[in-house]
C-alpha angles and dihedrals in degrees: 000000000000112000144115096237099069132052095233089051093052091046091051091051091049089051090054091050092048089048089054090053094050091046088053087058089048089054088055094053101036106030103028092181121104094205093057098049096088092048094052092043093053090045093053092048091046091055089048089053090051091048092051091047093052095042096049095036091228137072114263107257107167118111094222092055091054094044093050092049095045090051092046092048091051092045094049094046095046097046093041092051092046092052093045092048091052089056093044094050097051115122118265108234112237119192114204094187116102117246098215122123107208 
């Protein structure tokens, strides 16, 4: 189904890319650590590979399937790590005023 020549193929590829973007946001809210984004991304895509293998009863062998998933893995990891690093590197607010009520 995946391919550039047909409309359903292009729509499927766009769905995979949009899924990678939404999963990058999920990494931001659930993982919150930039160093762990690649680990969780590869784990999610590995489980997807296993699910596809079990569902289709054969190992995925088409080049377009592998290219789409490699691109989506890289996209999800890079954007997820970027978003998590932005949160981690925010300034910590320090109040220098005393909190005593005299």
